[in-house]
Coordinates of C-alpha atoms in Angstrom, one line a residue:
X1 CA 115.8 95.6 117.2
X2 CA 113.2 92.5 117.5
X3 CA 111.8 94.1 120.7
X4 CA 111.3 97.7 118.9
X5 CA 109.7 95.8 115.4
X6 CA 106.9 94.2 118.2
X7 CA 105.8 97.3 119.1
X8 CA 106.3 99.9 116.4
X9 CA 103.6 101.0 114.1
X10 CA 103.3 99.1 111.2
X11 CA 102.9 101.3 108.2
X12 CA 106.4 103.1 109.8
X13 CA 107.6 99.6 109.9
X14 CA 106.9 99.3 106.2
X15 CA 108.4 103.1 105.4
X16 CA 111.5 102.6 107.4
X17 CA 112.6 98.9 106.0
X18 CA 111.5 99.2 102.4
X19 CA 113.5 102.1 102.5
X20 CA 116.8 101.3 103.9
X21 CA 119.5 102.2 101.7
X22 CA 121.3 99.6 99.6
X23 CA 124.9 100.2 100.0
X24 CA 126.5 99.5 96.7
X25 CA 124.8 96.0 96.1
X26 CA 128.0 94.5 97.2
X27 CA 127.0 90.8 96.7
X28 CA 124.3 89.8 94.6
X29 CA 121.0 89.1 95.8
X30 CA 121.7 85.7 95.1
X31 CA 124.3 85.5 97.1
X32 CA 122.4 87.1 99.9
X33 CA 119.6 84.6 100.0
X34 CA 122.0 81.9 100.2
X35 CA 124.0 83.2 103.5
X36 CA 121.0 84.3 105.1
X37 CA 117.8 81.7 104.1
X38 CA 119.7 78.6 103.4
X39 CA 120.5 77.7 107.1
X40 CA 116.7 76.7 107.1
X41 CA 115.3 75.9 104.0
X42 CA 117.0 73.4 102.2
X43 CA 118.1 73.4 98.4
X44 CA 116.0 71.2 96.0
X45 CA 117.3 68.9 92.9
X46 CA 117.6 72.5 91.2
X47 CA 119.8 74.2 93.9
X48 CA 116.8 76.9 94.9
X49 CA 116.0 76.9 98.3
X50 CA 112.7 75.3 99.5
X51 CA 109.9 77.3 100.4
X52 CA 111.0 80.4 99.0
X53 CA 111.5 79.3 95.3
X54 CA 107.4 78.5 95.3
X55 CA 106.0 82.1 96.2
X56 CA 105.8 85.4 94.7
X57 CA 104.9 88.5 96.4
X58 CA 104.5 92.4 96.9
X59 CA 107.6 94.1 98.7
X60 CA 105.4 94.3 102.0
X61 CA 104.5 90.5 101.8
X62 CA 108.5 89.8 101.5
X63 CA 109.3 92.0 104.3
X64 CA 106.8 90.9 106.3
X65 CA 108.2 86.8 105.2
X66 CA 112.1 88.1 106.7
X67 CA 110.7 90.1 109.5
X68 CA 108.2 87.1 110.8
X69 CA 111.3 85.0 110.2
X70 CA 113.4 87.8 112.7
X71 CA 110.4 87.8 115.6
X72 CA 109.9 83.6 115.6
X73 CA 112.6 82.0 114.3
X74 CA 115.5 84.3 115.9
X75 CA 117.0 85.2 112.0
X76 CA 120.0 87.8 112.7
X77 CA 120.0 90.0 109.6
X78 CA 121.2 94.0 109.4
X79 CA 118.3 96.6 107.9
X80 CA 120.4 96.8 105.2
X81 CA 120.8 93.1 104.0
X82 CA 117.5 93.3 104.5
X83 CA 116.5 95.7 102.1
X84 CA 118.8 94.1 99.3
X85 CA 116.9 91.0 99.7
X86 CA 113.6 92.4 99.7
X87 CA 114.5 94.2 96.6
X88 CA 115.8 91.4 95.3
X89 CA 112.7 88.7 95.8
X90 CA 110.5 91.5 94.9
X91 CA 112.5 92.3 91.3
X92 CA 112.4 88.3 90.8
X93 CA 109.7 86.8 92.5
X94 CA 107.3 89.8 92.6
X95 CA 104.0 90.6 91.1
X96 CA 102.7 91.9 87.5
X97 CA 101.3 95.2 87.8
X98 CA 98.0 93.3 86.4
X99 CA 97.9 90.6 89.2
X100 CA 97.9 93.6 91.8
X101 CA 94.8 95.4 90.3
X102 CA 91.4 95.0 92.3
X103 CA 93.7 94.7 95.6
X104 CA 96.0 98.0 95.7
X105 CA 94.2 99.4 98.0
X106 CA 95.6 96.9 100.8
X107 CA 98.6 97.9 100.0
X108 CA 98.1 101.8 99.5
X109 CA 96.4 100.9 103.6
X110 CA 93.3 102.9 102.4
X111 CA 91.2 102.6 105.9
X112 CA 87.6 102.5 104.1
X113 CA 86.9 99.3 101.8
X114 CA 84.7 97.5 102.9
X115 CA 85.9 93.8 101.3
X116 CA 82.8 91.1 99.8
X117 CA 84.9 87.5 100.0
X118 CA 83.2 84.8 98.5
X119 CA 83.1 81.6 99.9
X120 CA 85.2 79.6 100.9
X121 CA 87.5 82.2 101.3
X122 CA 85.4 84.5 103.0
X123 CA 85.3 81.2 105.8
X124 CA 88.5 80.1 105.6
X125 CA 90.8 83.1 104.8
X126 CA 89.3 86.8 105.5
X127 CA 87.8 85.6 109.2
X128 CA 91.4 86.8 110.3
X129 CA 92.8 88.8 107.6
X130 CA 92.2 90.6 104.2
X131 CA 91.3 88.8 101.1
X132 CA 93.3 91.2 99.2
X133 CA 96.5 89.7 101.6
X134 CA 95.8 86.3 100.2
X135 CA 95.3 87.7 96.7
X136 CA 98.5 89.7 96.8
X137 CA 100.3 86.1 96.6
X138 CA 101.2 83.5 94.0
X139 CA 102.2 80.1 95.0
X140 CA 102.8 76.6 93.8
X141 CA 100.2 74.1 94.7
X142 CA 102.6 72.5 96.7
X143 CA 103.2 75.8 98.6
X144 CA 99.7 76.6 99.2
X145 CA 99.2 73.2 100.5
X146 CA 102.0 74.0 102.9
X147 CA 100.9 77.0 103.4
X148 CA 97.9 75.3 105.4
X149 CA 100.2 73.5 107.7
X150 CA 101.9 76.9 108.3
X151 CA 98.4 78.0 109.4
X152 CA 98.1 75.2 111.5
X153 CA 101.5 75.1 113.3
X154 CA 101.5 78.7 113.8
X155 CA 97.8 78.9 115.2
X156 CA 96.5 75.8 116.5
X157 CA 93.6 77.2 117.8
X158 CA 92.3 78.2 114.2
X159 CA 90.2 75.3 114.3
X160 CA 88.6 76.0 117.7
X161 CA 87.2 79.9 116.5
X162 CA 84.1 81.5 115.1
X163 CA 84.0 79.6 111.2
X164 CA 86.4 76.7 112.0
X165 CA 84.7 74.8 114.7
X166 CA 81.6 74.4 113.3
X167 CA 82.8 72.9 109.8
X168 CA 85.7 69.8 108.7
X169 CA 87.8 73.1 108.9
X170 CA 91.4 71.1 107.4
X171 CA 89.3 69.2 104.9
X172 CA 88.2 72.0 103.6
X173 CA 90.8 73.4 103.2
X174 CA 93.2 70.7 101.8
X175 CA 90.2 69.5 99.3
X176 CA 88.4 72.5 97.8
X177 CA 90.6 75.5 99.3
X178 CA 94.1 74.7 97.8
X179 CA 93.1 73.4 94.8
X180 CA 91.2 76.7 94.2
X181 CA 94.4 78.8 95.5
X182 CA 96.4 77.1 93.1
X183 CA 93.8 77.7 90.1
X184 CA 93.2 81.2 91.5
X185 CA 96.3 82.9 92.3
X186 CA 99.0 80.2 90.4
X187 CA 102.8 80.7 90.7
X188 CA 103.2 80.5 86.9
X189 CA 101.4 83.0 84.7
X190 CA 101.6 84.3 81.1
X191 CA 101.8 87.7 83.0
X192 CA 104.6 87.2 85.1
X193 CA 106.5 86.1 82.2
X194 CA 105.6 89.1 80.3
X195 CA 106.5 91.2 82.5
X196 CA 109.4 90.0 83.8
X197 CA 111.2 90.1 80.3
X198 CA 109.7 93.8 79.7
X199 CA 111.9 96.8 79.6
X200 CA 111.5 98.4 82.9
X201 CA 111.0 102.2 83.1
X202 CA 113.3 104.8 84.9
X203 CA 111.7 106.8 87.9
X204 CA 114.1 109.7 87.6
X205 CA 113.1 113.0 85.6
X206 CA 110.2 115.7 86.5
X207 CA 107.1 114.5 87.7
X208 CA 104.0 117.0 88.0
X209 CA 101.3 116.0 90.8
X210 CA 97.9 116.4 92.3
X211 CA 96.6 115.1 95.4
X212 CA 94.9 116.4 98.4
X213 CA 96.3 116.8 102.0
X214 CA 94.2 116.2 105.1
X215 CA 94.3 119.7 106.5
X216 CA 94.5 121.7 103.4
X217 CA 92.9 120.1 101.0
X218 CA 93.4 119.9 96.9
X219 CA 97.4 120.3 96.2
X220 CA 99.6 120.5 93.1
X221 CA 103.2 120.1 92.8
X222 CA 106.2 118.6 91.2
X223 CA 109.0 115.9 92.1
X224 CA 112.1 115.8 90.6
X225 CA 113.7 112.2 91.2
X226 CA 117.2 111.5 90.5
X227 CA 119.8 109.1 91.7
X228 CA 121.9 106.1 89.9
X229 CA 121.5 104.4 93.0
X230 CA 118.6 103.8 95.4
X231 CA 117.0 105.0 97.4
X232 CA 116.9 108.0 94.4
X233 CA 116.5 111.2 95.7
X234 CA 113.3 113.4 95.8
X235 CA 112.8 117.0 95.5
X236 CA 110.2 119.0 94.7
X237 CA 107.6 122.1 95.3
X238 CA 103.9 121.5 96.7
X239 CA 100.8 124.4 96.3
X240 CA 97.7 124.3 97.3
X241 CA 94.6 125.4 96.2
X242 CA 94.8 128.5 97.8
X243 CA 98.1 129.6 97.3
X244 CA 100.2 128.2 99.9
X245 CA 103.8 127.0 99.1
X246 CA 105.9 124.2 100.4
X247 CA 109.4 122.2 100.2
X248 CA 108.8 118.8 99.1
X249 CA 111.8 116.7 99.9
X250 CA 112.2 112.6 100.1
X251 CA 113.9 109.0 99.2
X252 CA 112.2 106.7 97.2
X253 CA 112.8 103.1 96.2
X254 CA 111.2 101.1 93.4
X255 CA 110.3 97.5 93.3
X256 CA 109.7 94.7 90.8
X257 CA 110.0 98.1 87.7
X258 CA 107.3 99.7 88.8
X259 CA 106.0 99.9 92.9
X260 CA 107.0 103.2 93.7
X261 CA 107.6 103.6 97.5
X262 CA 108.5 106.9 99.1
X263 CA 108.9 109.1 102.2
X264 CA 108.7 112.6 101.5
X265 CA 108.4 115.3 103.9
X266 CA 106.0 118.5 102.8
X267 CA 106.5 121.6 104.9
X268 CA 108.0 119.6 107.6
X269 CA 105.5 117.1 108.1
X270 CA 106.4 113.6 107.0
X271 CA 104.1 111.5 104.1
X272 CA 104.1 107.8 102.6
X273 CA 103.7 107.3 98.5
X274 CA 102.9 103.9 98.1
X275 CA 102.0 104.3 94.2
X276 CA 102.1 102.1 91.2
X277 CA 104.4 103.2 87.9
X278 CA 102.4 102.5 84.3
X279 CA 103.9 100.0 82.0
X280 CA 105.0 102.5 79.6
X281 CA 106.5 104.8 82.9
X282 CA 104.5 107.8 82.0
X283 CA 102.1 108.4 85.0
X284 CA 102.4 106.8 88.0
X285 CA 99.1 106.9 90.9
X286 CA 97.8 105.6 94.2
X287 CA 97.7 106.8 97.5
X288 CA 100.0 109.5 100.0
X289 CA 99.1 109.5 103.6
X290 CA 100.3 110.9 107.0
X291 CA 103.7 108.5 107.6
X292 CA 102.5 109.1 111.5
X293 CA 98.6 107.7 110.7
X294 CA 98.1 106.0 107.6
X295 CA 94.4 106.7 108.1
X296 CA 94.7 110.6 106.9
X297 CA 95.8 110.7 102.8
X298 CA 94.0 111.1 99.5
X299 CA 94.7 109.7 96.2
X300 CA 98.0 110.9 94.5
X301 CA 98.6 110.7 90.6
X302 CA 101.7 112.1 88.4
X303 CA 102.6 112.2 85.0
X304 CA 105.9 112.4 83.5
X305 CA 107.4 115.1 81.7
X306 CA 109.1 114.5 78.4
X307 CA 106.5 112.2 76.9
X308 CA 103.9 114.6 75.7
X309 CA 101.1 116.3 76.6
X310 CA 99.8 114.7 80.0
X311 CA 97.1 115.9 82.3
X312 CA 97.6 114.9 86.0
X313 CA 94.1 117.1 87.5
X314 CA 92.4 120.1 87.9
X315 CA 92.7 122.4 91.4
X316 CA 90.6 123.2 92.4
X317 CA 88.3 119.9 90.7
X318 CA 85.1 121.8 91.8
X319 CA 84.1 125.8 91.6
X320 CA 80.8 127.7 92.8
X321 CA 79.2 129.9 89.9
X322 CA 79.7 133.9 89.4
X323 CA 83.0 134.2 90.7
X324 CA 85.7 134.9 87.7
X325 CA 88.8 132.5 89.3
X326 CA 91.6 130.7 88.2
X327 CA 92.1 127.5 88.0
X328 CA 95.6 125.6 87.5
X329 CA 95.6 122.9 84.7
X330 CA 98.0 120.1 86.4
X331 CA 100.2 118.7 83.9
X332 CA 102.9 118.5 80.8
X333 CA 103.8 119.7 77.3
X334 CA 100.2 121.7 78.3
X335 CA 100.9 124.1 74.7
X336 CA 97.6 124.4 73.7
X337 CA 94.4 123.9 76.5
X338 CA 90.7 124.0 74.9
X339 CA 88.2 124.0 77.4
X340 CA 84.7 122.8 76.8
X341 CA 81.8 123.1 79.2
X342 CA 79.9 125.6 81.7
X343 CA 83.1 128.4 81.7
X344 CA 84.5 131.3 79.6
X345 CA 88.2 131.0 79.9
X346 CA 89.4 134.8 79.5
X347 CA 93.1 134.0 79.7
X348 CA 95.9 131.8 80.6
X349 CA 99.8 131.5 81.9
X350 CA 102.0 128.5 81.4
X351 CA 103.8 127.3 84.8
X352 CA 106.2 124.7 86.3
X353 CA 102.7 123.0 86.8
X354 CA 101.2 122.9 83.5
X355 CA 99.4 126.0 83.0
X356 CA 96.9 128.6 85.1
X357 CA 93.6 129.4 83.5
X358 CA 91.4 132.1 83.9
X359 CA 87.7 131.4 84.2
X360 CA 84.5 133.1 84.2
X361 CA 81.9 131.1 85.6
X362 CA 78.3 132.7 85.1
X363 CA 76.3 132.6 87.9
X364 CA 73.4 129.9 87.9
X365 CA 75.8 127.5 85.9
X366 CA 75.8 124.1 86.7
X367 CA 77.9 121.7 84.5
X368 CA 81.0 120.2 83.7
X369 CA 84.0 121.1 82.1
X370 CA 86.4 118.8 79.6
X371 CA 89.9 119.8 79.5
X372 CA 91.9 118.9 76.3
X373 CA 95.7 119.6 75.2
X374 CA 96.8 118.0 72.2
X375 CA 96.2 113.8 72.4
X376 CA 95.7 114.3 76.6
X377 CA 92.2 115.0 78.4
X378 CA 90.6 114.9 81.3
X379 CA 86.7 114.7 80.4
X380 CA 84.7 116.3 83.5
X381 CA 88.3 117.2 85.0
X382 CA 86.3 120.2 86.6
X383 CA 82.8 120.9 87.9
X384 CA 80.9 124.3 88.0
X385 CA 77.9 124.2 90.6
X386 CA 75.3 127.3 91.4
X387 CA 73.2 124.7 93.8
X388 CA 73.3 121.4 95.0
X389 CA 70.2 118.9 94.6
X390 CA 71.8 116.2 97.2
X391 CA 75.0 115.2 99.4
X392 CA 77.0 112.3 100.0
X393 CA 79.5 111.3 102.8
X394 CA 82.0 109.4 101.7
X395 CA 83.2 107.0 103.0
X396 CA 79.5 105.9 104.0
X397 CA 80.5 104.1 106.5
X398 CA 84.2 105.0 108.3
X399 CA 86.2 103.2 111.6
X400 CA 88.0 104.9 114.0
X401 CA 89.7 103.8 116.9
X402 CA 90.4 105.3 120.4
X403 CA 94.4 105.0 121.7
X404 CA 96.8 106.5 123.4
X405 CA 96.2 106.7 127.5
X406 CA 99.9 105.1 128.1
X407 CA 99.3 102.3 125.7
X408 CA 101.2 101.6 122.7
X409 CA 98.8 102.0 120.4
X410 CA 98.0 106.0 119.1
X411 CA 94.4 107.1 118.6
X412 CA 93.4 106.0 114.8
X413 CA 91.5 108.7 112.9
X414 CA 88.8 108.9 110.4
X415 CA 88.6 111.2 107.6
X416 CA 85.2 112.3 105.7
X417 CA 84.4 114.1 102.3
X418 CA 81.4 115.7 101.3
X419 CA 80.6 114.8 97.7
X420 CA 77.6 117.1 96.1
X421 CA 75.5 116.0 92.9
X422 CA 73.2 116.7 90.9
X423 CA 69.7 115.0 90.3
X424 CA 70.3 113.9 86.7
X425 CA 67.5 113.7 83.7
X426 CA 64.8 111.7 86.3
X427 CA 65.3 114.8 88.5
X428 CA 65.5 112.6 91.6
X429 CA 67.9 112.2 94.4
X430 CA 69.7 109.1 94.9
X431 CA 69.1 107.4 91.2
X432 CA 71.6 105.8 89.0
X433 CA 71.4 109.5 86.6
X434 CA 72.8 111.6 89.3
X435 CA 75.9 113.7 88.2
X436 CA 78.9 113.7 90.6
X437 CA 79.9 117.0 90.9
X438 CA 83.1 116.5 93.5
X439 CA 83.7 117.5 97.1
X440 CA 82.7 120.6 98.3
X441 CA 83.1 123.0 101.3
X442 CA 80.8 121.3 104.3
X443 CA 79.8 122.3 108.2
X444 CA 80.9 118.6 110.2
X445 CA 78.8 116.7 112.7
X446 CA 78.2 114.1 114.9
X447 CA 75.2 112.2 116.5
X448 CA 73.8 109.2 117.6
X449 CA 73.2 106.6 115.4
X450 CA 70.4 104.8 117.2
X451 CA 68.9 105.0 120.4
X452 CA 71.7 102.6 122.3
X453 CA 74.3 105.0 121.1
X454 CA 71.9 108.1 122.5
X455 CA 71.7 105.9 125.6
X456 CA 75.1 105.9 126.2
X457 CA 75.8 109.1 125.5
X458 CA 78.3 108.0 122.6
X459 CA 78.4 111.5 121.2
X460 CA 79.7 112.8 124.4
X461 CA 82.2 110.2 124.8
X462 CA 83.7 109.1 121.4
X463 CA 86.1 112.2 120.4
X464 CA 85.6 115.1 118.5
X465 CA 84.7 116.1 114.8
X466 CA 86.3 119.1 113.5
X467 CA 83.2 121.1 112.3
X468 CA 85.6 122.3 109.0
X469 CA 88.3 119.6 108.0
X470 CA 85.5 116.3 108.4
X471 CA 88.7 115.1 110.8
X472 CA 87.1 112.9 113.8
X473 CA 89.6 112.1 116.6
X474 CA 88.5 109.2 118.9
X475 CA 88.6 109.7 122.6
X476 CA 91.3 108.3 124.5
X477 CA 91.5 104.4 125.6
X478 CA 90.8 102.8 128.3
X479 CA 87.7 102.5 131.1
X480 CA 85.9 105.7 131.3
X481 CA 84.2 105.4 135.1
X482 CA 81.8 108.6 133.8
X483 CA 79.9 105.3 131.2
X484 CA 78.1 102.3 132.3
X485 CA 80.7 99.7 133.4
X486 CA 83.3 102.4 133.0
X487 CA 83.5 100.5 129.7
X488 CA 86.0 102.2 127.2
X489 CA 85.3 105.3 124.7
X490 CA 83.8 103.2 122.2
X491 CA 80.7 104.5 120.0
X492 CA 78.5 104.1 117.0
X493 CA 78.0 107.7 115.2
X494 CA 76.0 109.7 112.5
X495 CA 78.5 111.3 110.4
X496 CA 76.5 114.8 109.0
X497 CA 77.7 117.0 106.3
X498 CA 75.6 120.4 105.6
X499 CA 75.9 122.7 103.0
X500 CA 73.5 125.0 103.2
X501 CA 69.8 123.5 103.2
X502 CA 71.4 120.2 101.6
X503 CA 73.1 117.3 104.1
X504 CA 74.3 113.7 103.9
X505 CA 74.8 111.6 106.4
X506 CA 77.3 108.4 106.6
X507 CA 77.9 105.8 109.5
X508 CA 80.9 106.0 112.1
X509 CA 82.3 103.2 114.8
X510 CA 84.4 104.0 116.8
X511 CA 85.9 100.8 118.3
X512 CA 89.4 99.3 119.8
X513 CA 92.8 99.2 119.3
X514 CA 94.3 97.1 116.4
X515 CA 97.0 95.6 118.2
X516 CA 98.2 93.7 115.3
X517 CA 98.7 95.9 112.4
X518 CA 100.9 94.2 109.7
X519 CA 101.8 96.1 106.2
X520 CA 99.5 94.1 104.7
X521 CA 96.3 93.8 106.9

């Protein structure tokens, strides 16, 4: 089992274990901590084991706490014990849902934020990992002083790379960078407390959805969860925006009341949810994503049924002019829609969904469209486009990374969008009045990004853009003997979206394997 956590892929890593089923809870988690943890860590004056009581964390940072104990300190513990004690540090020595904002999208492994650490973090912290990672924990002074030995012990070359060597690295970091930690990220907050003695909310019922999938775009759907144990049970029906239909089926487990973590399968191909339930348990959003390549997935938000009128989206979000088409209105309780903007609605049909509207977009309109139902809204839920004045890729700037050739290590993906607007009251392109009309339908491209890369033929080498889907697949790994050096399939790339006499244009590298890919990078 240690041998197979080396080398699998760490986003499976974090599906498979924060999903292992808890059989029955038969001892507490208490209990648990005890048998397994105490061996090393000693109890303090107060009987709570050292270390451990002076941290809080996400379920990944936990997981990855037991499973870096497993790989380097030879700790023998069962998947499911596992589990229970992951849920349990997580449920009592977790995270508010307001210390995670700003840093989700770590955990939700979007493969496109670019992070700006200040410094000394930026120095000291993010020269080998996230700053989000460091954010994502809270820790005594004491501990985060420790936590600089740890660094220390476990890397003793830290002090000898790029940002260490030239400065009084451990100085640094004893005098300015833990007291700061400890100001920054404390293990005692007002919102911990809050929420810890808050009424948690109950992921079973109906949820209604929108999201988009990497081949076939906007979807709409809905879960039903239900289980008195977890992991609860998922079930559901997905649709996309062109009529296709597909079994939605899944387990999901919930952490400190309210980190929603699921694998679902959709028409037999398998998906993460690592979302993020509201305090009040009526909507609950973040990010789905291939379970096989984390780098393919889209934003995912649900609402609730049962607490009132709720609007989750619109498919499609965006709809060329002088076509009449309808639209469905993603959501709850949905008994009365009014629409306000650049349509005619000539008719609707409530649904399991929320309700499917008729529209009668004239041509030449360009505008957008506020949806209300009763106290819900969705204000510029849809757009309504006859042209398009400029385009955007987004992400403007994307990584993708070559793989496979017998290694261990699977080609990485990168996934585009092209985003049209429109030029705003200054009527020019690229000002801060531009209108966001939403992704459209776009031919795909690639070219050199500069001369070097036309040099070496980077185009030719890197992998392959589908011309449709805005999907680029690196090249395999490996030395190529057709390049200079037989150096490997690496490139830097134009990434061009047309629609009709209107592009955009974004930045590509294509670069190594990550060989270390923790759930928390």
């Amino acid at each position: 089992m240690i041998e197979r956590l080396r080398k699998g892929h760490a986003a499976g890593l974090a599906g498979l274990l924060l999903l292992t089923p808890i059989p029955g809870l038969a001892q507490d988690g208490a209990t648990l901590l005890e048998e397994n943890c105490a061996g090393c860590h000693a109890p303090g004056e107060n009987g709570a084991l050292s270390r451990i009581a002076g941290q809080r964390k996400s379920p990944e940072g936990w997981l990855m706490t037991i499973v870096r104990m497993r790989l380097f300190h030879g700790m023998e513990i069962d998947n499911d014990v596992q589990s229970q004690l992951v849920h349990y540090l997580a449920d009592t020595q977790g995270l508010a849902p307001s210390e995670t904002e700003g840093y989700r999208y770590i955990l939700e492994r979007e493969p496109a934020v670019v992070e700006e650490i200040d410094a000394p973090l930026g120095e000291m912290c993010s020269r080998c990992h996230s700053g989000a990672r460091v954010a994502l924990q809270r820790r005594t002074q004491d501990e985060w002083d420790l936590h600089i030995d740890f660094h220390v012990g476990q890397w003793p070359t830290l002090e000898y790379q790029a940002l260490g060597r030239d400065r009084e690295w451990l100085k640094i970091a004893r005098e300015e960078v833990v007291p700061m930690l400890a100001e920054k990220y404390p293990f005692e907050t007002e919102a911990w407390s809050t929420w810890q003695s808050a009424e948690k909310s109950d992921a079973n019922g109906t949820w209604v959805f929108t999201t988009r999938l990497p081949s076939k775009g906007e979807a709409y759907g809905t879960l039903e969860v239900s289980g008195e144990t977890q992991p609860y049970t998922v079930a559901g029906t997905l649709k996309t925006a062109n009529g296709d239909e597909f079994a939605v089926s899944g387990k999901l487990n919930v952490y400190t009341g309210y980190e929603w973590r699921a694998n679902i399968e959709i028409g037999g191909t398998t998906y993460r949810q690592v979302l993020a339930m509201s305090e009040d348990g009526s909507t609950v959003s973040g990010r789905q994503f291939l379970h096989a390549e984390d780098s393919l997935g889209a934003a995912f938000k649900a609402v609730k049924a049962g607490d009132g009128p709720a609007i989750a989206g619109v498919v499609p979000s965006t709809l060329a002019a002088g076509e009449a088409t309808t639209v469905q209105i993603v959501g709850t309780d949905l008994s009365s829609i009014d629409l306000s903007g650049a349509v005619v609605a000539s008719g609707g049909t409530a649904n399991a969904y929320g309700a499917a509207i008729e529209l009668s977009p004239d041509a030449g309109t360009d505008g957008t469209v506020s949806i209300a139902a009763g106290d819900a809204s969705d204000k510029d839920g849809l757009a309504v486009y006859s042209h398009i004045d400029s385009l955007k890729v987004e992400p403007e700037f994307g990584v993708a990374r070559v793989g496979g050739g017998g290694g261990s290590a699977g080609k990485v993906p990168a996934r585009f969008d092209a985003v049209g607007y429109w030029n705003g009251p200054d009527g020019q392109a690229g000002t801060e009045d531009d209108v966001r009309i939403g992704i459209i339908p776009a031919t795909w491209s690639v070219a050199a990004f500069n001369e070097e890369a036309e040099v070496l033929k980077d185009v030719e080498h890197a992998g392959e853009m589908d011309t449709s889907l805005g999907i680029f697949m690196p090249a395999v790994a490996g030395p190529n003997p057709e390049r200079p050096f037989s150096t490997n399939n690496a490139g830097n790339l134009k990434v061009v979206a047309t629609n009709g006499d209107v592009s955009g244009e974004g930045q590509l590298i294509v670069t190594v394997q990550r060989w270390n890919d923790p759930p928390i990078r």
